[in-house]
XYZ file of N, CA and C in Angstrom:
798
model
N 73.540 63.252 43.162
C 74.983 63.197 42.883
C 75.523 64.608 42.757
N 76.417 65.035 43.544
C 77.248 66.398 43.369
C 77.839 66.487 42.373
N 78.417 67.755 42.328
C 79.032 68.069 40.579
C 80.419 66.824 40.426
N 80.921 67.151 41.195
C 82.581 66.498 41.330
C 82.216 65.359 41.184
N 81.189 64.462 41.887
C 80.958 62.588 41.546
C 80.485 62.840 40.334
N 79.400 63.578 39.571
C 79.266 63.699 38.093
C 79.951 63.684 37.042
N 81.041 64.689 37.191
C 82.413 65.099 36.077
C 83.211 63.683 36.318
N 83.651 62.944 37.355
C 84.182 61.938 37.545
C 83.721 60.971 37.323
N 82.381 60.476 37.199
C 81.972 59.115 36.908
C 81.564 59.511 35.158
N 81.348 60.934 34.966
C 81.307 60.878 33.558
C 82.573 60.302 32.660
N 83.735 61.266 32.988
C 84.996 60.778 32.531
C 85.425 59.009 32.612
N 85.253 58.461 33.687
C 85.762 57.052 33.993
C 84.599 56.599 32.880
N 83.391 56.661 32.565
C 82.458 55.913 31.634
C 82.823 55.758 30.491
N 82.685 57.311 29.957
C 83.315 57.652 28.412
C 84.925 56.715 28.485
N 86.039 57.496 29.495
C 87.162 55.967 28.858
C 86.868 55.042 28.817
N 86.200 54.159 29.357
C 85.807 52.745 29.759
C 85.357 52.550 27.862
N 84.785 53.610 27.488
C 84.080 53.031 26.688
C 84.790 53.754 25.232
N 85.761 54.174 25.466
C 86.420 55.145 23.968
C 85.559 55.827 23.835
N 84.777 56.742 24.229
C 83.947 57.362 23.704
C 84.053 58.870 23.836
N 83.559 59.819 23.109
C 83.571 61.008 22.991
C 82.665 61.772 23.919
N 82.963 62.999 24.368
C 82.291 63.290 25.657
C 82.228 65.104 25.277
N 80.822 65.446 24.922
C 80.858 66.519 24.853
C 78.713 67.017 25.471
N 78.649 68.166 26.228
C 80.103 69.499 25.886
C 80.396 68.866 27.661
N 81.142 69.507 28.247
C 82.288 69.144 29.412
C 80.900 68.722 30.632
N 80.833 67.815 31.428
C 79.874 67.034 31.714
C 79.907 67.600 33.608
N 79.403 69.108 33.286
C 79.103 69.507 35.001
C 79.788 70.794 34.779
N 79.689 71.563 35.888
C 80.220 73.120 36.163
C 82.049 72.653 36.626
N 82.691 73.576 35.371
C 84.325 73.203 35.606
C 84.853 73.880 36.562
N 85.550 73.115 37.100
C 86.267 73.609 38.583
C 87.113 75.165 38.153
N 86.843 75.629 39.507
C 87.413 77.148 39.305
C 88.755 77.257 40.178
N 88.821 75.924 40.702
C 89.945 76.583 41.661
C 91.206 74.707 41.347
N 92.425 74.982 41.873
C 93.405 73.949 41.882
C 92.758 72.722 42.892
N 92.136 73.327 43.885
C 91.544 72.232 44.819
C 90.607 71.382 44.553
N 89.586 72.440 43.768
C 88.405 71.880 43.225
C 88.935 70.909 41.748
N 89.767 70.880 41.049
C 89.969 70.247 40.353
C 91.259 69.039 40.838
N 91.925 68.942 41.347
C 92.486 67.434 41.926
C 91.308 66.769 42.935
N 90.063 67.291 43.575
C 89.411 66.311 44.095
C 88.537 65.827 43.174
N 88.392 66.492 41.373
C 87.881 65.365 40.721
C 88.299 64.429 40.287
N 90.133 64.879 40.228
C 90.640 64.329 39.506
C 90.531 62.818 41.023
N 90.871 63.137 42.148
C 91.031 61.701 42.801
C 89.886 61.082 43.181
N 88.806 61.390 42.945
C 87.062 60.622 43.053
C 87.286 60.089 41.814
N 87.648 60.586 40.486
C 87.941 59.908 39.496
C 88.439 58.509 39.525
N 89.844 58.395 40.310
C 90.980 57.605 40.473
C 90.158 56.431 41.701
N 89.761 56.983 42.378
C 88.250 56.263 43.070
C 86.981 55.294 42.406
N 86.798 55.895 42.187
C 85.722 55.359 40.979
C 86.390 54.106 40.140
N 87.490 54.537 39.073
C 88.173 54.269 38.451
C 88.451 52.205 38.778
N 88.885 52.292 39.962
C 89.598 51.492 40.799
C 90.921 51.133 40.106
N 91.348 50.997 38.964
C 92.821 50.604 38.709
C 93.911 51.238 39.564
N 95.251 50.778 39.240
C 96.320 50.707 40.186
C 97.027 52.021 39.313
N 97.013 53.096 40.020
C 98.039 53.958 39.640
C 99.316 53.772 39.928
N 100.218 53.952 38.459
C 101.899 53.072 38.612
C 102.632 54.324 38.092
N 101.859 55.817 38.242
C 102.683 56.823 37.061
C 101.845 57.606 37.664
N 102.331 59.026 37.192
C 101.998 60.226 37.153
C 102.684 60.733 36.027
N 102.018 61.605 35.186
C 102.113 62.498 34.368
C 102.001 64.172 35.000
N 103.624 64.665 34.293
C 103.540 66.046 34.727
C 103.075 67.066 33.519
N 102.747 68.059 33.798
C 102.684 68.751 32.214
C 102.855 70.434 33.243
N 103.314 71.197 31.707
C 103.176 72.855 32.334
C 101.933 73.438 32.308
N 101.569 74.340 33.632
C 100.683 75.627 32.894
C 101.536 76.916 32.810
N 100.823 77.269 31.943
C 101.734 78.300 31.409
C 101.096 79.980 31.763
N 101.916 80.703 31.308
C 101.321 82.000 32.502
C 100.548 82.599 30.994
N 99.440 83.353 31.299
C 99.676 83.901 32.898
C 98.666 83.198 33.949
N 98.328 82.071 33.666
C 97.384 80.975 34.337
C 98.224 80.473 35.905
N 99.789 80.440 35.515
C 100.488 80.135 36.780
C 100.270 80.989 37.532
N 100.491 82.284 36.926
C 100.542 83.409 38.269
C 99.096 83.040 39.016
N 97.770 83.120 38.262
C 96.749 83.195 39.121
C 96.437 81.988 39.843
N 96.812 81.159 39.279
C 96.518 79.515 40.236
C 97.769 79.413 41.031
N 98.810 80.026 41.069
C 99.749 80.152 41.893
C 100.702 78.822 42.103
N 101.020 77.670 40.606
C 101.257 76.646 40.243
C 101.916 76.794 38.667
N 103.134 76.350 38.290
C 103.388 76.332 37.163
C 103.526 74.736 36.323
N 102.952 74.098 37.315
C 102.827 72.744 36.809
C 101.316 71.702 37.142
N 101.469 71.070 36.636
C 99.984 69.951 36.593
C 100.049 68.455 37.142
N 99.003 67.803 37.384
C 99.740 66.209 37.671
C 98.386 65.246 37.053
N 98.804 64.154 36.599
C 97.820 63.351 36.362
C 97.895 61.960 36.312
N 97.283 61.074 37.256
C 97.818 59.397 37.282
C 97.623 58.874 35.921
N 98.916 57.787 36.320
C 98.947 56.834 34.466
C 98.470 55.453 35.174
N 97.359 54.692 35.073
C 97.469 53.565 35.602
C 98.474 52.465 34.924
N 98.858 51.469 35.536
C 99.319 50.519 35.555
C 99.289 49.291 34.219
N 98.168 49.516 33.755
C 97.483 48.431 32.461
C 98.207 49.668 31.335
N 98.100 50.784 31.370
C 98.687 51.851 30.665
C 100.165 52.641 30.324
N 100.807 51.702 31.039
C 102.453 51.747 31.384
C 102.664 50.615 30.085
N 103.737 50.757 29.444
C 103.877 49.948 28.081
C 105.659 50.248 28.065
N 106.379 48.771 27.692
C 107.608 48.976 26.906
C 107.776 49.220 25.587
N 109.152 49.662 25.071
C 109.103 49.991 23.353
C 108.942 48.805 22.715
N 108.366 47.392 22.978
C 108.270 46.865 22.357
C 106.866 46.394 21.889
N 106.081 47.504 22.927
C 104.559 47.780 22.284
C 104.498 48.452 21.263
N 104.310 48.025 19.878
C 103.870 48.746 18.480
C 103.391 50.108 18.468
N 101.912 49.913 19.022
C 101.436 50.832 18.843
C 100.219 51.230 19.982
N 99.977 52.856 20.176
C 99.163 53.383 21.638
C 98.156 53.617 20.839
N 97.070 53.733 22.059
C 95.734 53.699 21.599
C 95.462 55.310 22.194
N 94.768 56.079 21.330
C 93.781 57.353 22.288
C 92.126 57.110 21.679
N 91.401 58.106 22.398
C 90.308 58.310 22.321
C 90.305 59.184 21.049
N 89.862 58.619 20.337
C 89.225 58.622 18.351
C 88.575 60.100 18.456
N 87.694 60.323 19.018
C 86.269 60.668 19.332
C 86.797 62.174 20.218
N 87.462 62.190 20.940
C 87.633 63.201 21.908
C 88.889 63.995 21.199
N 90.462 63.925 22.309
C 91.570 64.750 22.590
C 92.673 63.465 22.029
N 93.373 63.819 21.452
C 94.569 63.174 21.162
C 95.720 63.665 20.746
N 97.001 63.416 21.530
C 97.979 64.434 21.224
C 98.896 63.059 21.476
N 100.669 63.215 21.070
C 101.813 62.569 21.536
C 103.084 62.727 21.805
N 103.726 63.346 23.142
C 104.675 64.102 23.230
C 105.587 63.250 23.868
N 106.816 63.352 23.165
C 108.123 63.352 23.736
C 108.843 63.345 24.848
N 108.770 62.500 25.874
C 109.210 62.955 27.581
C 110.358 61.917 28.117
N 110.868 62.493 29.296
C 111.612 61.454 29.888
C 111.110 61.244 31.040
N 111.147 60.059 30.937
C 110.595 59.384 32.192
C 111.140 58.784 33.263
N 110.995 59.575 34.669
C 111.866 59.741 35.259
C 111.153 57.832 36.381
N 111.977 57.015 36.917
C 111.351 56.463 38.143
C 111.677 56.340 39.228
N 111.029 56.950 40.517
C 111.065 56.451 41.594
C 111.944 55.615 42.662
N 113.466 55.390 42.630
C 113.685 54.484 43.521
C 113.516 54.366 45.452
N 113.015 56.149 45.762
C 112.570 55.297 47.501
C 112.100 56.276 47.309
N 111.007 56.443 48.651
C 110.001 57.423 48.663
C 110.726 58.407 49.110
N 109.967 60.020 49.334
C 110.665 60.965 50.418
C 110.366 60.848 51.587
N 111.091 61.775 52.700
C 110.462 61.176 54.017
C 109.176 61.654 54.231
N 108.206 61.102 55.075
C 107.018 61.065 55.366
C 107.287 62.954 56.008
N 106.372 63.927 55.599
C 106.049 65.129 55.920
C 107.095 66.260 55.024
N 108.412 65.899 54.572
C 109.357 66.398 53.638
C 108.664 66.900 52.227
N 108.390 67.997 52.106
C 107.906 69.192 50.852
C 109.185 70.164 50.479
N 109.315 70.362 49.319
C 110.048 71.728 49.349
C 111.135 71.142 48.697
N 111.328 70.329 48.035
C 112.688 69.030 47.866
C 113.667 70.137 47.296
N 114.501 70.218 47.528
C 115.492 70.829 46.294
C 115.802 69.838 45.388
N 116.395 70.326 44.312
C 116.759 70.017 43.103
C 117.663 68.316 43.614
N 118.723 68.684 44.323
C 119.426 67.439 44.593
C 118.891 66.114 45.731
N 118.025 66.721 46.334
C 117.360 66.218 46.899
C 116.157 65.227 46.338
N 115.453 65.960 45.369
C 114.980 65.031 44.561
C 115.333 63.977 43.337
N 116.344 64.606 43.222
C 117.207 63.540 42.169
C 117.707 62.393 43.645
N 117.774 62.734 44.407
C 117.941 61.557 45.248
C 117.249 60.257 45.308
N 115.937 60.921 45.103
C 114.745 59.728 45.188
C 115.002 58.527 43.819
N 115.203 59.243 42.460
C 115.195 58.531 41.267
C 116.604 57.399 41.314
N 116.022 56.098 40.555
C 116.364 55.602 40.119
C 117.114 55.189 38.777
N 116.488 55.578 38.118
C 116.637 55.593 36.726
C 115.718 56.760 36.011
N 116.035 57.252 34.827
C 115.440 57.929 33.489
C 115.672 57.509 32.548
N 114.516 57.205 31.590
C 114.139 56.502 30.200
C 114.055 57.486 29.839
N 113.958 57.087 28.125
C 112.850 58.303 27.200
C 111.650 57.518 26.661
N 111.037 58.389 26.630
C 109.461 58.003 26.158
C 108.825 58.594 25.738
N 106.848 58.052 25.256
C 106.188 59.200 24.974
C 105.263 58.477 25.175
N 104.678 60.264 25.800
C 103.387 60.369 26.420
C 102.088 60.320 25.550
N 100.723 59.664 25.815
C 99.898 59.657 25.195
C 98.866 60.429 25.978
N 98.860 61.457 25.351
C 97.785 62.531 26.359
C 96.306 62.466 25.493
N 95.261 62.086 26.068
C 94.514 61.833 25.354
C 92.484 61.898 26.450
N 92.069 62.328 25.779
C 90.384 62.658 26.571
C 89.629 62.289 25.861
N 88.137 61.665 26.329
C 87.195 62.381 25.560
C 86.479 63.237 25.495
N 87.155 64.059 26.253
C 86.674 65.617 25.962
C 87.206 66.161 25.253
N 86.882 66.766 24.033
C 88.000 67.080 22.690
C 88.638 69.049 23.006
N 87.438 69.129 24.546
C 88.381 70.887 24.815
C 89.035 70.412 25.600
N 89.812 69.192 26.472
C 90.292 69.405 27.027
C 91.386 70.431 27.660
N 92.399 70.650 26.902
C 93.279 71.688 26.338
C 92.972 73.076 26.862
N 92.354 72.966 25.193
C 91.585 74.500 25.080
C 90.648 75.359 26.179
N 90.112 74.230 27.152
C 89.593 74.734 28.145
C 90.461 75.432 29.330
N 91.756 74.998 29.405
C 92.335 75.529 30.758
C 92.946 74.487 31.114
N 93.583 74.585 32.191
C 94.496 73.417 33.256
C 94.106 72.620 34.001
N 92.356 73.714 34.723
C 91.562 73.311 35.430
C 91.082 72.249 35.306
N 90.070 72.081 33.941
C 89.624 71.248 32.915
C 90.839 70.347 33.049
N 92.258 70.388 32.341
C 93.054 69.390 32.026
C 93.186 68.258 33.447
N 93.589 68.831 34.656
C 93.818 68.030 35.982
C 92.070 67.412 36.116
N 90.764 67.972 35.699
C 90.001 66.945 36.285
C 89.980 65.411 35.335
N 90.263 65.370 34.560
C 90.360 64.399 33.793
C 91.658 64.043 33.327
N 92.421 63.232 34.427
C 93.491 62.422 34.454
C 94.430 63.565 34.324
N 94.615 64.590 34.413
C 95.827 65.431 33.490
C 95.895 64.902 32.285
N 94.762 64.104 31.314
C 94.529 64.498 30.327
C 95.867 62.991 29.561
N 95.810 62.119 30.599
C 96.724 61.310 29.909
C 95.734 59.666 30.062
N 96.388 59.142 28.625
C 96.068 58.065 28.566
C 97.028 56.879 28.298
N 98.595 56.937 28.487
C 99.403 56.347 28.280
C 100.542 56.554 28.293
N 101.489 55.743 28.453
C 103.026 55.752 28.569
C 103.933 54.861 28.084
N 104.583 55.087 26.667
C 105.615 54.237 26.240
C 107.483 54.164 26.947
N 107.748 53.518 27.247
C 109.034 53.583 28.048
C 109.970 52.928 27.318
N 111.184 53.730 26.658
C 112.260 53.164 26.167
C 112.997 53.102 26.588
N 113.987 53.368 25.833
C 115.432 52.899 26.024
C 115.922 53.680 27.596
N 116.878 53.665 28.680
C 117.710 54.016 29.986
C 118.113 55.049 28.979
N 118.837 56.228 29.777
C 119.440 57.207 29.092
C 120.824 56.986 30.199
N 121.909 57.008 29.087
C 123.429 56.261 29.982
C 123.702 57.584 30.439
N 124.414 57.449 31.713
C 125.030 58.804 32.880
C 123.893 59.768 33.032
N 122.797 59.118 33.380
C 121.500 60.013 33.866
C 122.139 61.121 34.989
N 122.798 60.401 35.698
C 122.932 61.409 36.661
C 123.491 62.776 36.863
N 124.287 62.524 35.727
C 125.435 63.551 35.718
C 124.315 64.750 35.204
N 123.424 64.486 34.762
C 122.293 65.317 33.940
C 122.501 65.677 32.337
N 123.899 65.289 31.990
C 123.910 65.649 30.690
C 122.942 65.673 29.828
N 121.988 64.353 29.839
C 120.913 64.542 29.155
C 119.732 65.555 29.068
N 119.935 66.862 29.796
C 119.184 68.011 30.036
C 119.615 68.533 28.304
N 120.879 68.870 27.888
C 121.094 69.488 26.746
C 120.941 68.479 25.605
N 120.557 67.867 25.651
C 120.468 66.911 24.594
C 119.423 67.023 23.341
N 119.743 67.489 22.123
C 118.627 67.969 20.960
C 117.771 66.886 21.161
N 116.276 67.126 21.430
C 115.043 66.808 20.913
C 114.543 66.824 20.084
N 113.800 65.980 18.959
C 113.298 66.134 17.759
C 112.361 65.246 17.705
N 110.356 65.712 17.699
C 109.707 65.067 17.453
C 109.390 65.435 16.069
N 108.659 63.999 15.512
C 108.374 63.413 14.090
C 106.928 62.805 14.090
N 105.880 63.591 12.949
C 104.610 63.026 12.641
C 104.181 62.416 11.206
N 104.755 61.372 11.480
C 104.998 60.657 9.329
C 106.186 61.143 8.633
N 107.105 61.161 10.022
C 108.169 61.299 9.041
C 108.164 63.226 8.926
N 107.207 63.911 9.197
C 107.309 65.353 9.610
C 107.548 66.114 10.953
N 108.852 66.884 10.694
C 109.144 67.317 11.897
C 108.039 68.185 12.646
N 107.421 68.137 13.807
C 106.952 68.765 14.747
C 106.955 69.762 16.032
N 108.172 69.347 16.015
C 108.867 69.962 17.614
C 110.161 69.324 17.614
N 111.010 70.893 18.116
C 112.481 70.380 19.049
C 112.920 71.152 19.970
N 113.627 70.801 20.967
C 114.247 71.294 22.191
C 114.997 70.709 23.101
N 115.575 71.360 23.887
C 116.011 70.580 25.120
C 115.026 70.514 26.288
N 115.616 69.564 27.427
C 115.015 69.727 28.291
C 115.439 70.846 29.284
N 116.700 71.506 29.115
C 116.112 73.055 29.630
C 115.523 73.892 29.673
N 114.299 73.857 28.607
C 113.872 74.523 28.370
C 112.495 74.215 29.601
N 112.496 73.190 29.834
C 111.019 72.897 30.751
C 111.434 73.288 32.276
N 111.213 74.598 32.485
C 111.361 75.303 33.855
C 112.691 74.670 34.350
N 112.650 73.557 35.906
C 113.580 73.257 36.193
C 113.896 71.807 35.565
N 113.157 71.160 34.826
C 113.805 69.965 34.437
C 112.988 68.812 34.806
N 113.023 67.707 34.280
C 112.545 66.241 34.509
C 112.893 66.289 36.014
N 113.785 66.663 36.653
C 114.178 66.665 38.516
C 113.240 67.124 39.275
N 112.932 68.619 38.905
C 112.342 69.447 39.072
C 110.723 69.158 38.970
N 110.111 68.247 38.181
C 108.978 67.336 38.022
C 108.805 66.906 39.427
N 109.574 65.713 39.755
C 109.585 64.912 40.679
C 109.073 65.585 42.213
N 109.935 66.691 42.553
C 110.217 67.612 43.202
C 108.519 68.624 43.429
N 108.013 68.991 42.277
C 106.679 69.143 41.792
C 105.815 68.502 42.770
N 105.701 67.203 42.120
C 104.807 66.257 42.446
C 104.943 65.411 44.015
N 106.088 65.718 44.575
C 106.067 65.567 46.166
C 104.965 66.319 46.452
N 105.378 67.623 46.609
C 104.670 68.253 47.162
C 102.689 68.575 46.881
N 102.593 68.152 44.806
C 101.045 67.726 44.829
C 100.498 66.982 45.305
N 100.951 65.816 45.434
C 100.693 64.499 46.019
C 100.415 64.380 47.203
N 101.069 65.433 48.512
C 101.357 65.453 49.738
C 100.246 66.531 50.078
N 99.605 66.976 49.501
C 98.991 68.170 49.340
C 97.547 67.133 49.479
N 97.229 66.082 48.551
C 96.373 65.147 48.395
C 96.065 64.278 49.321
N 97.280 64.216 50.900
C 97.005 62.888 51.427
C 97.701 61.623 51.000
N 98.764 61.803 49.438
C 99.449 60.962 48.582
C 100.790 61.007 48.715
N 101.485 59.818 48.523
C 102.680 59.655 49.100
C 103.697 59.257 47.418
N 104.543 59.720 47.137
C 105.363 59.189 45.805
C 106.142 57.986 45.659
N 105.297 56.883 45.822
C 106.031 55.576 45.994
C 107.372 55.013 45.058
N 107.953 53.791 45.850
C 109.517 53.482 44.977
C 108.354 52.655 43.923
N 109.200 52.969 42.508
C 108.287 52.088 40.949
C 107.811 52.968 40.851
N 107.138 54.087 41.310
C 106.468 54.784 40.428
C 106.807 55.564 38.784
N 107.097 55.454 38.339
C 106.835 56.258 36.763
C 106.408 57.712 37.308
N 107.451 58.609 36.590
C 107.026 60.112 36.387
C 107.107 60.278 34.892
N 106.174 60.833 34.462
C 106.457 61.642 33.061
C 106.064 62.829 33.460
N 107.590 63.315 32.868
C 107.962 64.697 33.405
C 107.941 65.811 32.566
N 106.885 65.313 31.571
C 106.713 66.510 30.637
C 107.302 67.146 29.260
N 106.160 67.775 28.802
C 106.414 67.758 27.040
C 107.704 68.409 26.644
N 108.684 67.821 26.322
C 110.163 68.553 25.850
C 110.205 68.999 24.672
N 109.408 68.921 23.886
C 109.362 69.714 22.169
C 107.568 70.145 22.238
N 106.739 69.574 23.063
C 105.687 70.072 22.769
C 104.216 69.482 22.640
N 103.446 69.605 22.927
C 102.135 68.440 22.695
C 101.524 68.446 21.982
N 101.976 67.359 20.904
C 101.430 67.290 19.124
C 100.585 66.542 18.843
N 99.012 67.294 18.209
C 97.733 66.593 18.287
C 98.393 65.715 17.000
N 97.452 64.312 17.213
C 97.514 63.240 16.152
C 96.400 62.266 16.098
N 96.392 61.736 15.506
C 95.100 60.836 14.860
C 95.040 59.126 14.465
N 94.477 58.704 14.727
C 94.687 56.834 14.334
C 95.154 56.850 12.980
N 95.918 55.856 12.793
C 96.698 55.806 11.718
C 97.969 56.692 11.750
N 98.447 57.384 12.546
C 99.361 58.233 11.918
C 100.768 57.124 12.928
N 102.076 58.008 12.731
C 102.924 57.627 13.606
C 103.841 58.499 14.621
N 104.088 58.573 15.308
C 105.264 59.411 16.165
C 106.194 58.598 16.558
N 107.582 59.327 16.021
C 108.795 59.382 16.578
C 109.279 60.163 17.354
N 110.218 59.932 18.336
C 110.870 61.226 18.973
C 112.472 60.525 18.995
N 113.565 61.216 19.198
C 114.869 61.366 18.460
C 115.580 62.257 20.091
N 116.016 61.340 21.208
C 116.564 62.215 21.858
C 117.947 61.607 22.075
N 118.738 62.740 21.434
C 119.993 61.979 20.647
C 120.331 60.993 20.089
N 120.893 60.339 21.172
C 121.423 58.488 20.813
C 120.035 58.061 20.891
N 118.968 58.205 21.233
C 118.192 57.276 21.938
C 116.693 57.756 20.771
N 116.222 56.281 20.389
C 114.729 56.927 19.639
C 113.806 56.170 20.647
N 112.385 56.401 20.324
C 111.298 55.738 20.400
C 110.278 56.117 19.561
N 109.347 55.072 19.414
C 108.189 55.605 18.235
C 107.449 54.704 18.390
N 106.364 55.000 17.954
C 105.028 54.128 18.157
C 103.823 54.507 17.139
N 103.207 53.463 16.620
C 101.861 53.537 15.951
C 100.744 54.485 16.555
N 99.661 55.425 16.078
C 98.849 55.874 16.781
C 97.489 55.189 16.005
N 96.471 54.531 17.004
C 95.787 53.012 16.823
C 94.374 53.952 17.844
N 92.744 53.924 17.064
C 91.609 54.365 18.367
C 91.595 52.915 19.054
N 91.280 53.680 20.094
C 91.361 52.607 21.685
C 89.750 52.398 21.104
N 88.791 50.678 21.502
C 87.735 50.617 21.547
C 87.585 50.248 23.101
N 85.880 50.386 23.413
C 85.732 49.896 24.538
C 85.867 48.555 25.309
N 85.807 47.713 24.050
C 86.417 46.568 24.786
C 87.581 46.628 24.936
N 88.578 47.096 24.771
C 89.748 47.178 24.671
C 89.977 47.686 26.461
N 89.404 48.817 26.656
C 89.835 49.762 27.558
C 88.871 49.254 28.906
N 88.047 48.654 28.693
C 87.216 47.677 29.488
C 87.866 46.285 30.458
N 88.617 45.649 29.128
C 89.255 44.298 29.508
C 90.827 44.875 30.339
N 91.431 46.113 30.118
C 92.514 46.840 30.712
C 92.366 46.483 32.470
């Protein structure tokens, strides 16, 4: 078995099974290429239905040298959740964090060979934007701390997606300035706008054409984007809770360890 089927059937096991995964299971990819072909032997292996992608930043001076200021990572389908799911599950044992995002979806694809989207161009594709939050979660507990590299071979490091409330006159973008405020028990954690995330939840979308297309992958209509941490990616623990507060609009959810039967029967 080569390194890349190793790191990938390690990761798909450990989720399968909630389990903790240390120390990082094979020689970590050194390059952007070498780490999305674990990440899609992963997604291989895996077999579930990817219904999402998760975006996240790298931050410099890691962009300059990987020559990328952003990340991508599939959300499957069993892992897509409305606000009227209580509470998300992460890996106990490993990485657990819960950030604040809007979630952008999909209404038609781009055209077949089209990279480079501009800004209005990709707001073309969307349908709608929710707010939500992301459950970024491994059992590799460096995920993080290791690099970006590390983060893209293992899912981009996500294990879930809560989807709330529509955000009214998406289009107009107003909701770019809109105060952010995440909450851990009732303790503030993080706030911002979404200007602050390079070009924006649009600008995600726009992103991920071109990763995807890069892959052989096409950005289907339904798909789910989470377009990334708008106050920040706040480690947390079973038992605790997160809120996030983007303006008019809340969401919040229980934080609950995922077991293996759980993530098995998914």
């Amino acid at each position: 078995m080569g390194n890349r089927d190793r790191i990938a059937q390690a990761f798909v096991t450990a989720r399968r099974q909630a389990a903790g995964l240390s120390p990082y299971p094979g020689d970590a990819p050194t390059t952007l290429a070498d780490a999305y072909a674990i990440q899609d032997r992963a997604i291989a292996i895996d077999g579930r239905t990817v219904a999402g992608w998760k975006v996240g930043r790298i931050n410099a001076p890691l962009d300059g040298e990987l020559g990328a200021n952003r990340l991508a990572g599939p959300i499957f389908s069993d892992q897509i959740v409305g606000s009227d799911v209580q509470d998300m599950a992460v890996i106990a044992d490993g990485f657990a964090a819960a950030e604040a995002e809007y979630c952008v979806r999909i209404g038609r694809a781009p055209e077949p060979g089209r990279t480079g989207l501009s800004l209005d161009e990709a707001l073309a594709l969307v349908d709608a934007v929710h707010v939500g939050v992301e459950i970024a979660s491994s059992p590799y507990a460096g995920i993080n701390a290791d690099g970006p590299l590390v983060t893209i071979s293992d899912y981009g490091n996500n294990f879930g997606l809560l989807i709330g409330d529509e955000v009214p006159g998406w289009r107009e973008l107003g909701f770019l300035d809109w105060p952010v405020e995440s909450r851990i028990d009732d303790a503030m954690v993080g706030s911002a706008t979404a200007r602050t995330m390079l070009d924006g939840p649009i600008g995600a979308v726009a992103f991920l054409v071109d990763c995807l297309a890069e892959r052989g992958r096409t950005l289907e209509p339904g798909t789910w984007v989470s377009s990334g941490a708008v106050t920040g990616v706040h480690q947390i623990r079973p038992g605790q809770r997160f809120e996030a507060d983007f303006g008019v609009l809340h969401v919040a959810c229980g934080i609950v360890a995922a077991s293996g039967a759980q993530v098995d029967a998914a």
